[in-house]
């Protein structure tokens, strides 16, 4: 897991450098933002009656700020990279589990494909390394479940940030898909019941 943290830290450093370069680009667009802020002030400083009749004007000002936010874009991209890294790490954990159990402990494919504790217990009782493999199996399930939930949760954040930036209905599907992934990862399987 420490390799994952080192990778996340290096990605974060690169993203900070990109953000500092983006800050210079932001300075160039300050004139545009000042015009938008002035327009927002004019909308919010209009008569009190107009604000009472049109409460959505303040919401529009917030949406305009989110659309031009480089920090929100940076955060969204950073969450996307983290979610992708968690899923790549999950793939390597799965690969390592299958290779280790087949090559080092000679677990048959029929047993590896099963999710039933009875089949694993029967196999473990008939082999000398059975208890070691069962302990490894528990660690594998905990680690893969954690990586799966973290990846899905970060994809939910990506959907939320992109929905705030683009105000597009399609980003709601990313939020729903990520939420379904989190629920799926947190639900008990038949093995855990």
PDB file of C-alpha atoms in Angstrom:
ATOM      1  CA  UNK A   1       0.000   0.000   0.000  1.00  0.00           C
ATOM      2  CA  UNK A   2       3.026   2.271   0.558  1.00  0.00           C
ATOM      3  CA  UNK A   3       3.799   2.166  -3.159  1.00  0.00           C
ATOM      4  CA  UNK A   4       0.313   3.504  -3.791  1.00  0.00           C
ATOM      5  CA  UNK A   5       0.842   6.341  -1.336  1.00  0.00           C
ATOM      6  CA  UNK A   6       4.198   7.219  -2.934  1.00  0.00           C
ATOM      7  CA  UNK A   7       2.540   7.249  -6.351  1.00  0.00           C
ATOM      8  CA  UNK A   8      -0.301   9.414  -5.058  1.00  0.00           C
ATOM      9  CA  UNK A   9       2.217  11.817  -3.498  1.00  0.00           C
ATOM     10  CA  UNK A  10       4.193  12.134  -6.743  1.00  0.00           C
ATOM     11  CA  UNK A  11       0.990  12.699  -8.721  1.00  0.00           C
ATOM     12  CA  UNK A  12      -0.007  15.371  -6.203  1.00  0.00           C
ATOM     13  CA  UNK A  13       3.343  17.150  -6.658  1.00  0.00           C
ATOM     14  CA  UNK A  14       2.928  17.139 -10.425  1.00  0.00           C
ATOM     15  CA  UNK A  15      -0.606  18.460 -10.084  1.00  0.00           C
ATOM     16  CA  UNK A  16       0.650  21.281  -7.829  1.00  0.00           C
ATOM     17  CA  UNK A  17       3.108  22.317 -10.532  1.00  0.00           C
ATOM     18  CA  UNK A  18       0.314  22.259 -13.089  1.00  0.00           C
ATOM     19  CA  UNK A  19      -1.819  24.361 -10.747  1.00  0.00           C
ATOM     20  CA  UNK A  20       0.926  26.959 -10.403  1.00  0.00           C
ATOM     21  CA  UNK A  21       1.167  27.187 -14.181  1.00  0.00           C
ATOM     22  CA  UNK A  22      -2.592  27.422 -14.338  1.00  0.00           C
ATOM     23  CA  UNK A  23      -2.435  30.340 -11.907  1.00  0.00           C
ATOM     24  CA  UNK A  24      -0.475  32.351 -14.437  1.00  0.00           C
ATOM     25  CA  UNK A  25      -3.102  31.539 -17.035  1.00  0.00           C
ATOM     26  CA  UNK A  26      -5.706  32.644 -14.552  1.00  0.00           C
ATOM     27  CA  UNK A  27      -4.033  36.018 -14.152  1.00  0.00           C
ATOM     28  CA  UNK A  28      -4.453  36.546 -17.875  1.00  0.00           C
ATOM     29  CA  UNK A  29      -8.157  35.887 -17.613  1.00  0.00           C
ATOM     30  CA  UNK A  30      -8.638  38.194 -14.592  1.00  0.00           C
ATOM     31  CA  UNK A  31     -10.115  40.902 -16.796  1.00  0.00           C
ATOM     32  CA  UNK A  32     -12.804  38.485 -17.888  1.00  0.00           C
ATOM     33  CA  UNK A  33     -13.495  37.489 -14.287  1.00  0.00           C
ATOM     34  CA  UNK A  34     -13.661  41.127 -13.195  1.00  0.00           C
ATOM     35  CA  UNK A  35     -16.303  41.748 -15.834  1.00  0.00           C
ATOM     36  CA  UNK A  36     -18.273  38.748 -14.621  1.00  0.00           C
ATOM     37  CA  UNK A  37     -17.973  39.885 -11.011  1.00  0.00           C
ATOM     38  CA  UNK A  38     -19.119  43.357 -11.947  1.00  0.00           C
ATOM     39  CA  UNK A  39     -22.087  41.846 -13.772  1.00  0.00           C
ATOM     40  CA  UNK A  40     -22.847  39.685 -10.724  1.00  0.00           C
ATOM     41  CA  UNK A  41     -22.703  42.747  -8.470  1.00  0.00           C
ATOM     42  CA  UNK A  42     -25.092  44.562 -10.772  1.00  0.00           C
ATOM     43  CA  UNK A  43     -27.471  41.605 -10.667  1.00  0.00           C
ATOM     44  CA  UNK A  44     -27.326  41.255  -6.882  1.00  0.00           C
ATOM     45  CA  UNK A  45     -27.328  44.993  -6.182  1.00  0.00           C
ATOM     46  CA  UNK A  46     -30.435  45.600  -8.201  1.00  0.00           C
ATOM     47  CA  UNK A  47     -33.597  46.485  -6.405  1.00  0.00           C
ATOM     48  CA  UNK A  48     -34.701  44.440  -3.417  1.00  0.00           C
ATOM     49  CA  UNK A  49     -37.983  43.641  -5.129  1.00  0.00           C
ATOM     50  CA  UNK A  50     -36.177  42.071  -8.048  1.00  0.00           C
ATOM     51  CA  UNK A  51     -34.192  39.801  -5.703  1.00  0.00           C
ATOM     52  CA  UNK A  52     -37.380  38.766  -3.955  1.00  0.00           C
ATOM     53  CA  UNK A  53     -39.032  37.987  -7.254  1.00  0.00           C
ATOM     54  CA  UNK A  54     -35.944  36.239  -8.728  1.00  0.00           C
ATOM     55  CA  UNK A  55     -34.110  34.235  -6.031  1.00  0.00           C
ATOM     56  CA  UNK A  56     -32.333  32.218  -8.723  1.00  0.00           C
ATOM     57  CA  UNK A  57     -30.078  35.187  -9.543  1.00  0.00           C
ATOM     58  CA  UNK A  58     -27.785  34.336  -6.620  1.00  0.00           C
ATOM     59  CA  UNK A  59     -27.635  30.720  -7.747  1.00  0.00           C
ATOM     60  CA  UNK A  60     -26.635  31.846 -11.231  1.00  0.00           C
ATOM     61  CA  UNK A  61     -23.787  33.878  -9.749  1.00  0.00           C
ATOM     62  CA  UNK A  62     -22.518  30.794  -7.888  1.00  0.00           C
ATOM     63  CA  UNK A  63     -22.760  28.702 -11.055  1.00  0.00           C
ATOM     64  CA  UNK A  64     -20.747  31.301 -12.987  1.00  0.00           C
ATOM     65  CA  UNK A  65     -18.011  31.224 -10.348  1.00  0.00           C
ATOM     66  CA  UNK A  66     -17.831  27.430 -10.458  1.00  0.00           C
ATOM     67  CA  UNK A  67     -17.616  27.362 -14.244  1.00  0.00           C
ATOM     68  CA  UNK A  68     -14.502  29.531 -14.253  1.00  0.00           C
ATOM     69  CA  UNK A  69     -12.790  27.923 -11.253  1.00  0.00           C
ATOM     70  CA  UNK A  70      -9.374  26.456 -11.982  1.00  0.00           C
ATOM     71  CA  UNK A  71      -9.169  25.058  -8.458  1.00  0.00           C
ATOM     72  CA  UNK A  72     -12.324  23.062  -9.055  1.00  0.00           C
ATOM     73  CA  UNK A  73     -10.873  21.742 -12.310  1.00  0.00           C
ATOM     74  CA  UNK A  74      -7.619  20.817 -10.547  1.00  0.00           C
ATOM     75  CA  UNK A  75      -9.523  19.020  -7.778  1.00  0.00           C
ATOM     76  CA  UNK A  76     -11.687  17.160 -10.269  1.00  0.00           C
ATOM     77  CA  UNK A  77      -8.690  15.959 -12.269  1.00  0.00           C
ATOM     78  CA  UNK A  78      -6.817  15.009  -9.098  1.00  0.00           C
ATOM     79  CA  UNK A  79      -9.795  12.932  -7.882  1.00  0.00           C
ATOM     80  CA  UNK A  80     -10.005  11.252 -11.294  1.00  0.00           C
ATOM     81  CA  UNK A  81      -6.336  10.306 -11.143  1.00  0.00           C
ATOM     82  CA  UNK A  82      -6.714   8.964  -7.601  1.00  0.00           C
ATOM     83  CA  UNK A  83      -9.784   6.911  -8.533  1.00  0.00           C
ATOM     84  CA  UNK A  84      -7.969   5.476 -11.537  1.00  0.00           C
ATOM     85  CA  UNK A  85      -4.939   4.632  -9.397  1.00  0.00           C
ATOM     86  CA  UNK A  86      -7.115   2.807  -6.884  1.00  0.00           C
ATOM     87  CA  UNK A  87      -8.651   0.704  -9.659  1.00  0.00           C
ATOM     88  CA  UNK A  88      -5.241  -0.028 -11.211  1.00  0.00           C
ATOM     89  CA  UNK A  89      -3.985  -1.066  -7.784  1.00  0.00           C
ATOM     90  CA  UNK A  90      -7.071  -3.284  -7.408  1.00  0.00           C
ATOM     91  CA  UNK A  91      -6.252  -4.998 -10.704  1.00  0.00           C
ATOM     92  CA  UNK A  92      -2.694  -5.697  -9.526  1.00  0.00           C
ATOM     93  CA  UNK A  93      -3.952  -7.034  -6.188  1.00  0.00           C
ATOM     94  CA  UNK A  94      -6.276  -9.424  -8.047  1.00  0.00           C
ATOM     95  CA  UNK A  95      -3.480 -10.521 -10.360  1.00  0.00           C
ATOM     96  CA  UNK A  96      -1.045 -11.071  -7.486  1.00  0.00           C
ATOM     97  CA  UNK A  97      -3.650 -13.091  -5.568  1.00  0.00           C
ATOM     98  CA  UNK A  98      -4.363 -15.429  -8.468  1.00  0.00           C
ATOM     99  CA  UNK A  99      -0.711 -15.916  -9.405  1.00  0.00           C
ATOM    100  CA  UNK A 100       0.437 -16.439  -5.831  1.00  0.00           C
ATOM    101  CA  UNK A 101      -2.232 -18.967  -4.947  1.00  0.00           C
ATOM    102  CA  UNK A 102      -1.855 -20.932  -8.191  1.00  0.00           C
ATOM    103  CA  UNK A 103       1.940 -20.954  -8.425  1.00  0.00           C
ATOM    104  CA  UNK A 104       3.105 -21.022  -4.800  1.00  0.00           C
ATOM    105  CA  UNK A 105       0.280 -22.849  -3.033  1.00  0.00           C
ATOM    106  CA  UNK A 106      -1.131 -24.881  -5.951  1.00  0.00           C
ATOM    107  CA  UNK A 107      -4.756 -23.975  -5.334  1.00  0.00           C
ATOM    108  CA  UNK A 108      -6.928 -25.558  -8.048  1.00  0.00           C
ATOM    109  CA  UNK A 109      -8.860 -23.239 -10.372  1.00  0.00           C
ATOM    110  CA  UNK A 110     -12.167 -24.736  -9.191  1.00  0.00           C
ATOM    111  CA  UNK A 111     -11.443 -23.628  -5.628  1.00  0.00           C
ATOM    112  CA  UNK A 112     -10.152 -20.192  -6.683  1.00  0.00           C
ATOM    113  CA  UNK A 113     -13.341 -19.465  -8.614  1.00  0.00           C
ATOM    114  CA  UNK A 114     -15.563 -20.289  -5.637  1.00  0.00           C
ATOM    115  CA  UNK A 115     -16.769 -17.700  -3.121  1.00  0.00           C
ATOM    116  CA  UNK A 116     -18.060 -20.274  -0.662  1.00  0.00           C
ATOM    117  CA  UNK A 117     -16.314 -20.687   2.688  1.00  0.00           C
ATOM    118  CA  UNK A 118     -17.164 -24.389   2.913  1.00  0.00           C
ATOM    119  CA  UNK A 119     -15.288 -25.239  -0.275  1.00  0.00           C
ATOM    120  CA  UNK A 120     -12.278 -23.220   0.903  1.00  0.00           C
ATOM    121  CA  UNK A 121     -12.419 -24.832   4.361  1.00  0.00           C
ATOM    122  CA  UNK A 122     -12.552 -28.309   2.839  1.00  0.00           C
ATOM    123  CA  UNK A 123      -9.581 -27.541   0.640  1.00  0.00           C
ATOM    124  CA  UNK A 124      -7.663 -25.912   3.506  1.00  0.00           C
ATOM    125  CA  UNK A 125      -8.199 -28.894   5.823  1.00  0.00           C
ATOM    126  CA  UNK A 126      -6.856 -31.281   3.190  1.00  0.00           C
ATOM    127  CA  UNK A 127      -3.667 -29.260   2.467  1.00  0.00           C
ATOM    128  CA  UNK A 128      -0.688 -28.401   4.651  1.00  0.00           C
ATOM    129  CA  UNK A 129      -0.688 -24.704   3.619  1.00  0.00           C
ATOM    130  CA  UNK A 130      -4.459 -24.349   3.859  1.00  0.00           C
ATOM    131  CA  UNK A 131      -4.571 -22.073   6.892  1.00  0.00           C
ATOM    132  CA  UNK A 132      -1.960 -19.750   5.362  1.00  0.00           C
ATOM    133  CA  UNK A 133      -3.975 -19.474   2.158  1.00  0.00           C
ATOM    134  CA  UNK A 134      -7.181 -18.840   4.108  1.00  0.00           C
ATOM    135  CA  UNK A 135      -5.516 -15.989   6.015  1.00  0.00           C
ATOM    136  CA  UNK A 136      -4.196 -14.583   2.731  1.00  0.00           C
ATOM    137  CA  UNK A 137      -7.708 -14.866   1.305  1.00  0.00           C
ATOM    138  CA  UNK A 138      -9.173 -12.785   4.136  1.00  0.00           C
ATOM    139  CA  UNK A 139      -6.489 -10.114   3.669  1.00  0.00           C
ATOM    140  CA  UNK A 140      -7.131 -10.140  -0.081  1.00  0.00           C
ATOM    141  CA  UNK A 141     -10.881  -9.608   0.397  1.00  0.00           C
ATOM    142  CA  UNK A 142     -10.367  -6.735   2.848  1.00  0.00           C
ATOM    143  CA  UNK A 143      -7.804  -5.010   0.638  1.00  0.00           C
ATOM    144  CA  UNK A 144      -9.778  -5.413  -2.585  1.00  0.00           C
ATOM    145  CA  UNK A 145     -12.980  -4.198  -0.928  1.00  0.00           C
ATOM    146  CA  UNK A 146     -11.215  -1.082   0.399  1.00  0.00           C
ATOM    147  CA  UNK A 147      -9.660  -0.256  -2.984  1.00  0.00           C
ATOM    148  CA  UNK A 148     -12.991  -0.793  -4.744  1.00  0.00           C
ATOM    149  CA  UNK A 149     -14.868   1.533  -2.359  1.00  0.00           C
ATOM    150  CA  UNK A 150     -12.186   4.252  -2.499  1.00  0.00           C
ATOM    151  CA  UNK A 151     -12.101   4.188  -6.312  1.00  0.00           C
ATOM    152  CA  UNK A 152     -15.873   4.464  -6.546  1.00  0.00           C
ATOM    153  CA  UNK A 153     -15.999   7.246  -3.923  1.00  0.00           C
ATOM    154  CA  UNK A 154     -13.461   9.326  -5.822  1.00  0.00           C
ATOM    155  CA  UNK A 155     -15.463   8.861  -9.018  1.00  0.00           C
ATOM    156  CA  UNK A 156     -18.481  10.242  -7.146  1.00  0.00           C
ATOM    157  CA  UNK A 157     -16.397  13.319  -6.302  1.00  0.00           C
ATOM    158  CA  UNK A 158     -15.323  13.660  -9.931  1.00  0.00           C
ATOM    159  CA  UNK A 159     -18.976  13.588 -10.972  1.00  0.00           C
ATOM    160  CA  UNK A 160     -19.920  16.212  -8.382  1.00  0.00           C
ATOM    161  CA  UNK A 161     -17.068  18.555  -9.306  1.00  0.00           C
ATOM    162  CA  UNK A 162     -17.673  18.173 -13.038  1.00  0.00           C
ATOM    163  CA  UNK A 163     -21.393  18.731 -12.518  1.00  0.00           C
ATOM    164  CA  UNK A 164     -20.539  21.959 -10.697  1.00  0.00           C
ATOM    165  CA  UNK A 165     -18.127  23.017 -13.453  1.00  0.00           C
ATOM    166  CA  UNK A 166     -20.139  22.136 -16.545  1.00  0.00           C
ATOM    167  CA  UNK A 167     -23.727  22.046 -15.217  1.00  0.00           C
ATOM    168  CA  UNK A 168     -24.302  19.086 -17.508  1.00  0.00           C
ATOM    169  CA  UNK A 169     -26.905  16.424 -16.812  1.00  0.00           C
ATOM    170  CA  UNK A 170     -24.566  13.694 -18.079  1.00  0.00           C
ATOM    171  CA  UNK A 171     -22.323  14.171 -15.036  1.00  0.00           C
ATOM    172  CA  UNK A 172     -25.188  13.040 -12.846  1.00  0.00           C
ATOM    173  CA  UNK A 173     -24.726   9.575 -14.361  1.00  0.00           C
ATOM    174  CA  UNK A 174     -21.125   9.524 -13.127  1.00  0.00           C
ATOM    175  CA  UNK A 175     -22.352  10.416  -9.652  1.00  0.00           C
ATOM    176  CA  UNK A 176     -24.968   7.652  -9.773  1.00  0.00           C
ATOM    177  CA  UNK A 177     -22.503   5.086 -11.149  1.00  0.00           C
ATOM    178  CA  UNK A 178     -19.952   5.944  -8.473  1.00  0.00           C
ATOM    179  CA  UNK A 179     -22.599   5.806  -5.746  1.00  0.00           C
ATOM    180  CA  UNK A 180     -23.711   2.396  -7.020  1.00  0.00           C
ATOM    181  CA  UNK A 181     -20.080   1.280  -6.855  1.00  0.00           C
ATOM    182  CA  UNK A 182     -19.747   2.467  -3.252  1.00  0.00           C
ATOM    183  CA  UNK A 183     -22.968   0.692  -2.259  1.00  0.00           C
ATOM    184  CA  UNK A 184     -21.842  -2.438  -4.081  1.00  0.00           C
ATOM    185  CA  UNK A 185     -18.472  -2.388  -2.355  1.00  0.00           C
ATOM    186  CA  UNK A 186     -20.020  -1.879   1.070  1.00  0.00           C
ATOM    187  CA  UNK A 187     -22.667  -4.572   0.718  1.00  0.00           C
ATOM    188  CA  UNK A 188     -22.031  -7.991   2.169  1.00  0.00           C
ATOM    189  CA  UNK A 189     -21.444 -10.856  -0.217  1.00  0.00           C
ATOM    190  CA  UNK A 190     -22.793 -14.320   0.387  1.00  0.00           C
ATOM    191  CA  UNK A 191     -19.347 -15.194   1.786  1.00  0.00           C
ATOM    192  CA  UNK A 192     -19.605 -12.542   4.512  1.00  0.00           C
ATOM    193  CA  UNK A 193     -23.165 -13.229   5.617  1.00  0.00           C
TER     194      UNK A 193
END
